[in-house]
CSV table of C-alpha atoms in Angstrom, one decimal:
chain,number,residue,atom,x,y,z
A,22,MET,CA,6.6,47.2,-8.9
A,23,GLU,CA,3.0,48.8,-8.7
A,24,ALA,CA,1.5,45.7,-10.7
A,25,LEU,CA,3.0,43.3,-8.0
A,26,LYS,CA,2.0,45.6,-5.0
A,27,ASN,CA,-1.5,45.8,-6.2
A,28,HIS,CA,-1.8,42.2,-6.6
A,29,ILE,CA,-0.5,41.5,-3.2
A,30,GLN,CA,-3.1,44.0,-1.7
A,31,GLN,CA,-5.9,42.5,-3.8
A,32,HIS,CA,-5.1,39.1,-1.9
A,33,ILE,CA,-4.1,40.0,1.6
A,34,ASN,CA,-4.5,42.7,4.0
A,35,ILE,CA,-1.3,44.7,4.2
A,36,GLU,CA,-0.3,48.3,4.4
A,37,ARG,CA,1.4,50.0,1.5
A,38,THR,CA,4.3,51.1,3.6
A,39,ALA,CA,5.0,47.3,4.4
A,40,LEU,CA,5.0,46.7,0.7
A,41,ASP,CA,7.9,49.3,0.2
A,42,LEU,CA,10.0,46.7,2.0
A,43,LEU,CA,9.5,44.3,-1.0
A,44,GLU,CA,11.6,46.1,-3.5
A,45,PRO,CA,15.3,44.7,-2.7
A,46,TYR,CA,14.0,41.2,-2.8
A,47,PHE,CA,12.9,41.2,-6.5
A,48,GLU,CA,14.8,41.6,-9.8
A,49,HIS,CA,12.8,43.5,-12.4
A,50,ARG,CA,13.6,41.9,-15.9
A,51,VAL,CA,12.6,43.0,-19.3
A,52,LEU,CA,12.4,40.5,-22.0
A,53,LYS,CA,12.0,40.8,-25.8
A,54,LYS,CA,10.0,38.3,-27.6
A,55,LYS,CA,11.1,34.7,-27.4
A,56,GLU,CA,13.5,35.1,-24.6
A,57,ILE,CA,14.1,32.1,-22.2
A,58,VAL,CA,14.0,32.6,-18.7
A,59,LEU,CA,14.3,28.9,-17.5
A,60,ALA,CA,15.7,26.2,-19.8
A,61,GLU,CA,14.8,22.5,-19.5
A,62,GLY,CA,17.7,20.8,-17.7
A,63,GLN,CA,18.8,24.0,-15.9
A,64,VAL,CA,18.6,24.1,-12.0
A,65,CYS,CA,15.7,26.2,-11.3
A,66,ARG,CA,16.4,28.8,-8.6
A,67,GLU,CA,13.8,31.5,-9.7
A,68,LYS,CA,10.0,32.1,-9.7
A,69,PHE,CA,8.4,34.8,-12.0
A,70,PHE,CA,5.5,37.4,-11.6
A,71,VAL,CA,4.4,38.5,-15.0
A,72,ALA,CA,4.0,42.4,-14.7
A,73,LYS,CA,3.2,42.7,-18.3
A,74,GLY,CA,3.4,40.3,-21.4
A,75,CYS,CA,3.1,36.7,-21.5
A,76,LEU,CA,5.2,33.5,-20.8
A,77,GLN,CA,4.9,30.1,-22.5
A,78,MET,CA,5.9,27.0,-20.5
A,79,PHE,CA,6.7,23.8,-22.5
A,80,PHE,CA,8.9,20.8,-22.7
A,81,VAL,CA,10.6,19.1,-25.9
A,82,LYS,CA,9.1,15.6,-27.0
A,83,PRO,CA,11.3,13.0,-28.1
A,84,ASN,CA,10.2,13.7,-31.6
A,85,GLY,CA,11.5,17.3,-31.2
A,86,ILE,CA,8.4,18.9,-30.9
A,87,GLU,CA,7.7,21.5,-28.4
A,88,GLN,CA,4.8,20.6,-26.3
A,89,THR,CA,3.2,23.6,-24.6
A,90,ILE,CA,1.8,22.8,-21.1
A,91,ASP,CA,1.0,26.3,-19.8
A,92,PHE,CA,0.9,30.1,-20.2
A,93,ALA,CA,1.4,32.8,-17.6
A,94,LEU,CA,-0.3,36.3,-18.5
A,95,GLU,CA,-0.2,39.3,-16.5
A,96,HIS,CA,-0.4,38.8,-12.8
A,97,TRP,CA,0.2,35.1,-12.9
A,98,TRP,CA,3.2,33.5,-11.1
A,99,THR,CA,5.1,30.6,-12.9
A,100,THR,CA,8.0,28.4,-12.5
A,101,ASP,CA,8.8,24.7,-12.3
A,102,PHE,CA,7.4,24.5,-8.9
A,103,SER,CA,8.8,21.0,-8.4
A,104,ALA,CA,12.4,22.0,-9.2
A,105,PHE,CA,12.1,25.5,-7.7
A,106,GLY,CA,14.4,25.3,-4.5
A,107,LYS,CA,15.4,21.7,-4.9
A,108,HIS,CA,18.4,22.2,-6.9
A,109,VAL,CA,17.4,19.9,-9.6
A,110,PRO,CA,17.1,20.4,-13.1
A,111,SER,CA,13.8,21.9,-14.6
A,112,GLN,CA,11.6,19.6,-16.7
A,113,TYR,CA,10.4,22.6,-18.6
A,114,THR,CA,11.5,25.6,-20.7
A,115,ILE,CA,9.8,29.0,-20.0
A,116,ARG,CA,9.9,31.7,-22.7
A,117,SER,CA,8.4,35.0,-23.4
A,118,ILE,CA,5.9,34.9,-26.3
A,119,GLU,CA,5.8,38.8,-26.7
A,120,PRO,CA,7.7,41.6,-25.0
A,121,THR,CA,7.3,40.9,-21.4
A,122,GLU,CA,8.3,42.4,-17.8
A,123,LEU,CA,8.9,40.1,-15.1
A,124,TYR,CA,9.7,40.5,-11.3
A,125,VAL,CA,11.9,37.7,-10.4
A,126,LEU,CA,12.3,36.1,-6.8
A,127,SER,CA,15.1,33.6,-6.3
A,128,VAL,CA,14.8,30.9,-3.8
A,129,ALA,CA,17.5,32.7,-1.6
A,130,GLN,CA,15.6,36.0,-1.8
A,131,GLN,CA,12.2,34.3,-1.2
A,132,THR,CA,13.8,32.9,2.0
A,133,ALA,CA,14.9,36.2,3.1
A,134,LEU,CA,11.8,38.0,2.2
A,135,LEU,CA,9.5,35.6,4.2
A,136,GLU,CA,11.7,36.1,7.2
A,137,ALA,CA,11.6,39.8,6.9
A,138,LEU,CA,7.9,40.0,5.9
A,139,PRO,CA,5.9,36.7,6.9
A,140,ALA,CA,2.6,38.1,5.8
A,141,MET,CA,4.0,37.1,2.3
A,142,GLU,CA,3.3,33.5,3.4
A,143,GLN,CA,-0.2,34.4,3.5
A,144,TYR,CA,0.0,35.8,-0.1
A,145,PHE,CA,1.8,32.8,-1.6
A,146,HIS,CA,-0.6,30.5,0.2
A,147,ARG,CA,-3.6,32.5,-1.5
A,148,ILE,CA,-1.9,32.4,-4.8
A,149,LEU,CA,-1.0,28.6,-4.8
A,150,HIS,CA,-4.5,28.0,-3.6
A,151,ILE,CA,-5.8,29.6,-6.7
A,152,ALA,CA,-3.4,28.1,-9.0
A,153,TYR,CA,-4.2,24.6,-7.6
A,154,ALA,CA,-7.9,25.2,-7.9
A,155,ALA,CA,-7.4,26.2,-11.5
A,156,SER,CA,-5.5,23.0,-12.2
A,157,GLN,CA,-8.3,20.8,-10.6
A,158,HIS,CA,-10.7,22.2,-13.0
A,159,ARG,CA,-8.3,21.9,-16.0
A,160,VAL,CA,-7.8,18.1,-15.2
A,161,LYS,CA,-11.8,17.9,-15.0
A,162,TYR,CA,-12.0,19.7,-18.4
A,163,LEU,CA,-9.5,17.3,-20.0
A,164,TYR,CA,-11.7,14.2,-18.9
A,165,GLN,CA,-15.1,16.0,-19.4
A,166,TYR,CA,-14.7,17.4,-22.9
A,167,SER,CA,-14.0,16.3,-26.4
A,168,ARG,CA,-11.1,18.2,-28.0
A,169,GLU,CA,-13.4,20.3,-30.1
A,170,GLU,CA,-15.6,21.2,-26.9
A,171,LEU,CA,-12.4,22.0,-25.1
A,172,TYR,CA,-11.4,24.6,-27.7
A,173,ARG,CA,-14.9,26.1,-27.5
A,174,GLN,CA,-14.8,26.3,-23.7
A,175,PHE,CA,-11.4,27.8,-23.7
A,176,ALA,CA,-12.2,30.3,-26.4
A,177,ALA,CA,-15.5,31.3,-24.5
A,178,GLN,CA,-13.5,31.7,-21.3
A,179,PHE,CA,-10.5,33.6,-22.5
A,180,PRO,CA,-11.5,35.3,-25.8
A,181,ALA,CA,-8.8,37.9,-25.5
A,182,PHE,CA,-6.2,35.3,-24.9
A,183,VAL,CA,-7.2,33.1,-28.0
A,184,GLN,CA,-6.6,36.3,-30.2
A,185,ARG,CA,-3.4,37.2,-28.6
A,186,VAL,CA,-1.5,33.8,-28.6
A,187,PRO,CA,0.1,32.1,-31.7
A,188,GLN,CA,-2.5,29.6,-32.9
A,189,TYR,CA,0.2,26.9,-33.2
A,190,MET,CA,1.1,27.4,-29.6
A,191,LEU,CA,-2.7,27.0,-28.6
A,192,ALA,CA,-3.1,24.2,-30.6
A,193,SER,CA,-0.2,22.3,-28.9
A,194,PHE,CA,-1.6,23.8,-25.4
A,195,LEU,CA,-5.0,22.0,-26.3
A,196,GLY,CA,-3.4,18.8,-27.5
A,197,PHE,CA,-4.2,19.4,-31.4
A,198,THR,CA,-2.3,19.8,-34.4
A,199,PRO,CA,-2.5,23.2,-35.8
A,200,GLU,CA,-4.4,21.8,-38.8
A,201,TYR,CA,-7.1,20.4,-36.5
A,202,LEU,CA,-7.5,23.7,-34.6
A,203,SER,CA,-7.8,25.5,-38.0
A,204,GLU,CA,-10.5,23.2,-39.0
A,205,ILE,CA,-12.5,23.6,-35.8
A,206,ARG,CA,-12.1,27.4,-36.0
A,207,LYS,CA,-13.7,27.4,-39.8
A,208,LYS,CA,-16.9,25.3,-38.4
A,209,PRO,CA,-19.7,27.4,-37.4
A,210,VAL,CA,-20.1,27.4,-33.6
A,211,PRO,CA,-22.9,24.7,-32.8
B,21,MET,CA,-3.8,14.2,16.0
B,22,GLU,CA,-0.3,12.8,16.0
B,23,ALA,CA,-0.4,12.1,11.9
B,24,LEU,CA,-1.3,15.8,11.4
B,25,LYS,CA,1.1,17.2,13.9
B,26,ASN,CA,4.0,15.1,12.6
B,27,HIS,CA,3.1,16.2,9.1
B,28,ILE,CA,3.2,20.0,10.0
B,29,GLN,CA,6.6,19.4,11.7
B,30,GLN,CA,7.9,17.7,8.6
B,31,HIS,CA,7.3,21.0,6.6
B,32,ILE,CA,7.6,23.8,8.8
B,33,ASN,CA,9.9,24.7,12.0
B,34,ILE,CA,7.5,24.8,14.9
B,35,GLU,CA,7.4,23.9,18.5
B,36,ARG,CA,5.3,20.9,19.7
B,37,THR,CA,3.7,23.0,22.3
B,38,ALA,CA,2.5,25.4,19.6
B,39,LEU,CA,0.9,22.5,17.8
B,40,ASP,CA,-1.0,21.7,20.8
B,41,LEU,CA,-3.1,24.7,20.0
B,42,LEU,CA,-4.4,23.2,16.9
B,43,GLU,CA,-6.9,20.5,18.3
B,44,PRO,CA,-9.9,22.8,18.8
B,45,TYR,CA,-9.9,23.8,15.2
B,46,PHE,CA,-10.0,20.4,13.7
B,47,GLU,CA,-12.9,17.9,13.8
B,48,HIS,CA,-11.9,14.2,13.8
B,49,ARG,CA,-14.1,12.2,11.5
B,50,VAL,CA,-14.1,8.5,11.0
B,51,LEU,CA,-15.6,7.0,7.9
B,52,LYS,CA,-16.7,3.5,6.8
B,53,LYS,CA,-16.0,2.7,3.3
B,54,LYS,CA,-18.0,4.5,0.6
B,55,GLU,CA,-19.0,7.4,2.8
B,56,ILE,CA,-19.3,10.8,1.0
B,57,VAL,CA,-17.7,14.0,2.9
B,58,LEU,CA,-18.5,16.5,-0.1
B,59,ALA,CA,-21.2,15.9,-2.7
B,60,GLU,CA,-21.3,17.5,-6.1
B,61,GLY,CA,-23.6,20.4,-6.0
B,62,GLN,CA,-23.2,20.9,-2.3
B,63,VAL,CA,-21.5,24.2,-0.9
B,64,CYS,CA,-18.0,23.3,-0.1
B,65,ARG,CA,-17.1,24.4,3.5
B,66,GLU,CA,-14.4,22.1,4.5
B,67,LYS,CA,-11.0,20.8,3.6
B,68,PHE,CA,-9.8,17.3,4.5
B,69,PHE,CA,-6.6,16.0,5.7
B,70,VAL,CA,-6.4,12.1,5.5
B,71,ALA,CA,-4.7,10.7,8.5
B,72,LYS,CA,-5.6,7.1,7.4
B,73,GLY,CA,-7.3,5.6,4.7
B,74,CYS,CA,-8.0,7.0,1.1
B,75,LEU,CA,-10.5,9.3,-0.4
B,76,GLN,CA,-11.5,9.5,-4.1
B,77,MET,CA,-12.5,12.5,-5.9
B,78,PHE,CA,-14.9,12.3,-9.0
B,79,PHE,CA,-17.6,13.9,-10.9
B,80,VAL,CA,-20.7,12.3,-12.6
B,81,LYS,CA,-20.4,12.6,-16.6
B,82,PRO,CA,-23.6,13.3,-18.5
B,83,ASN,CA,-23.9,9.5,-19.4
B,84,GLY,CA,-24.0,8.7,-15.5
B,85,ILE,CA,-20.7,7.4,-15.1
B,86,GLU,CA,-18.3,8.4,-12.4
B,87,GLN,CA,-15.2,10.0,-13.7
B,88,THR,CA,-12.4,9.8,-10.8
B,89,ILE,CA,-10.1,12.7,-11.2
B,90,ASP,CA,-8.0,12.2,-8.0
B,91,PHE,CA,-7.1,10.2,-4.7
B,92,ALA,CA,-5.9,11.5,-1.5
B,93,LEU,CA,-3.8,8.9,0.5
B,94,GLU,CA,-2.6,9.2,3.9
B,95,HIS,CA,-1.1,12.8,4.5
B,96,TRP,CA,-2.7,14.4,1.7
B,97,TRP,CA,-4.9,17.4,1.7
B,98,THR,CA,-7.9,17.6,-0.5
B,99,THR,CA,-11.3,19.4,-1.3
B,100,ASP,CA,-12.7,21.3,-4.2
B,101,PHE,CA,-10.3,24.1,-3.7
B,102,SER,CA,-12.1,26.4,-6.2
B,103,ALA,CA,-15.4,26.0,-4.3
B,104,PHE,CA,-13.8,26.2,-0.7
B,105,GLY,CA,-14.7,29.3,0.8
B,106,LYS,CA,-16.5,30.8,-2.1
B,107,HIS,CA,-19.7,29.6,-0.8
B,108,VAL,CA,-20.5,28.0,-4.2
B,109,PRO,CA,-21.4,24.4,-5.2
B,110,SER,CA,-18.7,21.9,-5.4
B,111,GLN,CA,-18.0,20.4,-8.8
B,112,TYR,CA,-16.8,17.2,-7.4
B,113,THR,CA,-17.8,14.4,-4.9
B,114,ILE,CA,-15.3,13.2,-2.5
B,115,ARG,CA,-15.9,9.6,-0.9
B,116,SER,CA,-13.8,7.1,1.1
B,117,ILE,CA,-12.7,4.0,-0.8
B,118,GLU,CA,-11.7,2.3,2.6
B,119,PRO,CA,-12.4,2.9,6.2
B,120,THR,CA,-10.8,6.4,6.6
B,121,GLU,CA,-9.9,8.8,9.3
B,122,LEU,CA,-9.8,12.5,8.6
B,123,TYR,CA,-9.0,16.0,10.2
B,124,VAL,CA,-11.6,18.3,9.0
B,125,LEU,CA,-11.1,22.0,8.9
B,126,SER,CA,-13.8,24.2,8.1
B,127,VAL,CA,-13.6,27.7,6.2
B,128,ALA,CA,-14.4,29.5,9.5
B,129,GLN,CA,-12.1,27.6,11.6
B,130,GLN,CA,-9.2,27.9,9.1
B,131,THR,CA,-9.7,31.6,9.4
B,132,ALA,CA,-9.6,31.6,13.2
B,133,LEU,CA,-6.7,29.2,13.2
B,134,LEU,CA,-4.6,31.2,10.8
B,135,GLU,CA,-5.3,34.2,13.1
B,136,ALA,CA,-4.2,32.3,16.2
B,137,LEU,CA,-1.3,30.5,14.6
B,138,PRO,CA,0.0,32.4,11.7
B,139,ALA,CA,2.8,29.9,11.1
B,140,MET,CA,0.1,27.7,9.6
B,141,GLU,CA,0.2,30.1,6.5
B,142,GLN,CA,3.7,28.8,6.0
B,143,TYR,CA,2.4,25.1,6.3
B,144,PHE,CA,-0.3,25.6,3.8
B,145,HIS,CA,1.9,27.5,1.5
B,146,ARG,CA,4.2,24.6,1.4
B,147,ILE,CA,1.5,21.9,1.1
B,148,LEU,CA,-0.1,23.9,-1.9
B,149,HIS,CA,3.4,24.4,-3.4
B,150,ILE,CA,3.9,20.6,-3.3
B,151,ALA,CA,0.3,19.9,-4.7
B,152,TYR,CA,0.6,22.5,-7.4
B,153,ALA,CA,4.1,21.0,-8.4
B,154,ALA,CA,2.5,17.4,-8.7
B,155,SER,CA,-0.4,18.8,-10.8
B,156,GLN,CA,2.3,20.4,-13.3
B,157,HIS,CA,4.0,17.0,-13.7
B,158,ARG,CA,0.6,15.2,-14.1
B,159,VAL,CA,-0.3,17.7,-16.9
B,160,LYS,CA,3.2,16.8,-18.4
B,161,TYR,CA,2.5,13.3,-18.3
B,162,LEU,CA,-0.9,13.4,-19.9
B,163,TYR,CA,0.8,15.1,-22.7
B,164,GLN,CA,3.9,13.0,-22.7
B,165,TYR,CA,2.9,9.4,-22.5
B,166,SER,CA,0.4,7.0,-24.5
B,167,ARG,CA,-2.4,5.5,-22.2
B,168,GLU,CA,-0.3,2.4,-21.8
B,169,GLU,CA,2.8,4.3,-20.9
B,170,LEU,CA,0.9,6.3,-18.6
B,171,TYR,CA,-0.3,3.2,-16.6
B,172,ARG,CA,3.3,1.7,-16.6
B,173,GLN,CA,4.8,5.1,-15.4
B,174,PHE,CA,2.1,5.2,-12.6
B,175,ALA,CA,2.5,1.4,-11.7
B,176,ALA,CA,6.2,2.1,-11.3
B,177,GLN,CA,5.9,5.3,-9.2
B,178,PHE,CA,3.0,4.0,-6.8
B,179,PRO,CA,3.1,0.2,-6.8
B,180,ALA,CA,1.5,-0.2,-3.5
B,181,PHE,CA,-1.4,2.3,-4.5
B,182,VAL,CA,-2.2,0.2,-7.6
B,183,GLN,CA,-2.6,-2.9,-5.6
B,184,ARG,CA,-4.9,-1.1,-3.0
B,185,VAL,CA,-7.4,0.9,-5.1
B,186,PRO,CA,-10.1,-0.8,-7.0
B,187,GLN,CA,-9.2,-1.5,-10.6
B,188,TYR,CA,-12.3,0.1,-12.2
B,189,MET,CA,-11.5,3.2,-10.4
B,190,LEU,CA,-7.9,3.3,-11.3
B,191,ALA,CA,-9.0,2.6,-15.0
B,192,SER,CA,-11.2,5.8,-14.7
B,193,PHE,CA,-8.5,8.0,-13.2
B,194,LEU,CA,-6.1,7.0,-16.0
B,195,GLY,CA,-8.8,7.7,-18.6
B,196,PHE,CA,-9.2,4.1,-19.6
B,197,THR,CA,-12.1,1.5,-19.7
B,198,PRO,CA,-11.7,-1.2,-17.1
B,199,GLU,CA,-11.4,-3.7,-20.1
B,200,TYR,CA,-8.4,-1.7,-21.5
B,201,LEU,CA,-6.5,-1.6,-18.1
B,202,SER,CA,-7.1,-5.3,-17.7
B,203,GLU,CA,-5.6,-5.9,-21.2
B,204,ILE,CA,-2.5,-3.8,-20.5
B,205,ARG,CA,-2.0,-5.6,-17.1
B,206,LYS,CA,-2.0,-9.1,-18.9
B,207,LYS,CA,0.6,-7.9,-21.5
B,208,PRO,CA,4.5,-8.5,-20.4
B,209,VAL,CA,6.2,-5.3,-19.3
B,210,PRO,CA,8.2,-4.2,-22.2
């Protein structure tokens, strides 16, 4: 659990010995490529810390096409935050896009953990602050840029990621067809 | 501060007497219509709880047009979460759209408050969880619906809000021109 412990220590001031208390609350889960950890329509009882690999979040449109709405790379948390803990079905599917290692925290274990180690409230407060800040900027980008500019911005900010993720999935995330993305990529950068 | 205290008690288990400790950390601010509380380009040192009224968040596009990206109604928190506490300029302007009452928490006061009353970490953890969950759904709607469907969904979910907010601002938030919104509104509901 070194990846998670390091991540916590990056965000809050906590003793290493206190972090040793964490282990029983988390489940270590190893996924192959294309394994589903949360399925659309399934009650959402877990959230996921990516120690290694990458998760894709999507929903299926009425025409059957998978619409990617998010990715979670190393050291990101993801889940259907609305469904988590409400005992309602998830609106999204979460699936690995490459071999992935997770630390999984269930609703019940989160409750127990926060009672045993209240400093973790501070950690989750920080994490969600950062996630929400990123989503404010994402909404801004969606209003501010044309589709082509959106891709260029994204490629400039996350060059390694653009290489790593399948192109049809990246196109879906940016709201393009794969053909349109391929056209943009062939054009010289303005 | 009853509105804020009640809101905290809705989200976490805390004694009313503990909440009496809150008052020195917050500034009560009363705004007329169209007063700015955070300006684009200004270092962001505060976050805002709306006790009464409504705030609009926008940025100015290169063509000079104000692009609304969010609203905060009663009992919502808002700020530029990315800029808050980082001593960097805000990317957004936040302005009242009607007479508004706020409880304002500065970065420095938040630090002091969380030290004095660590239960507030739990409150902010919950609030940001809910805000992030809403933003996940917002991104989903942007991919899922046509512009017209987006308006109908929004009007069905928030009928009072659609009546309350100026129509050009609602159009901007939904990514329409005011003319397009007016056309949609004239059409019979399918």
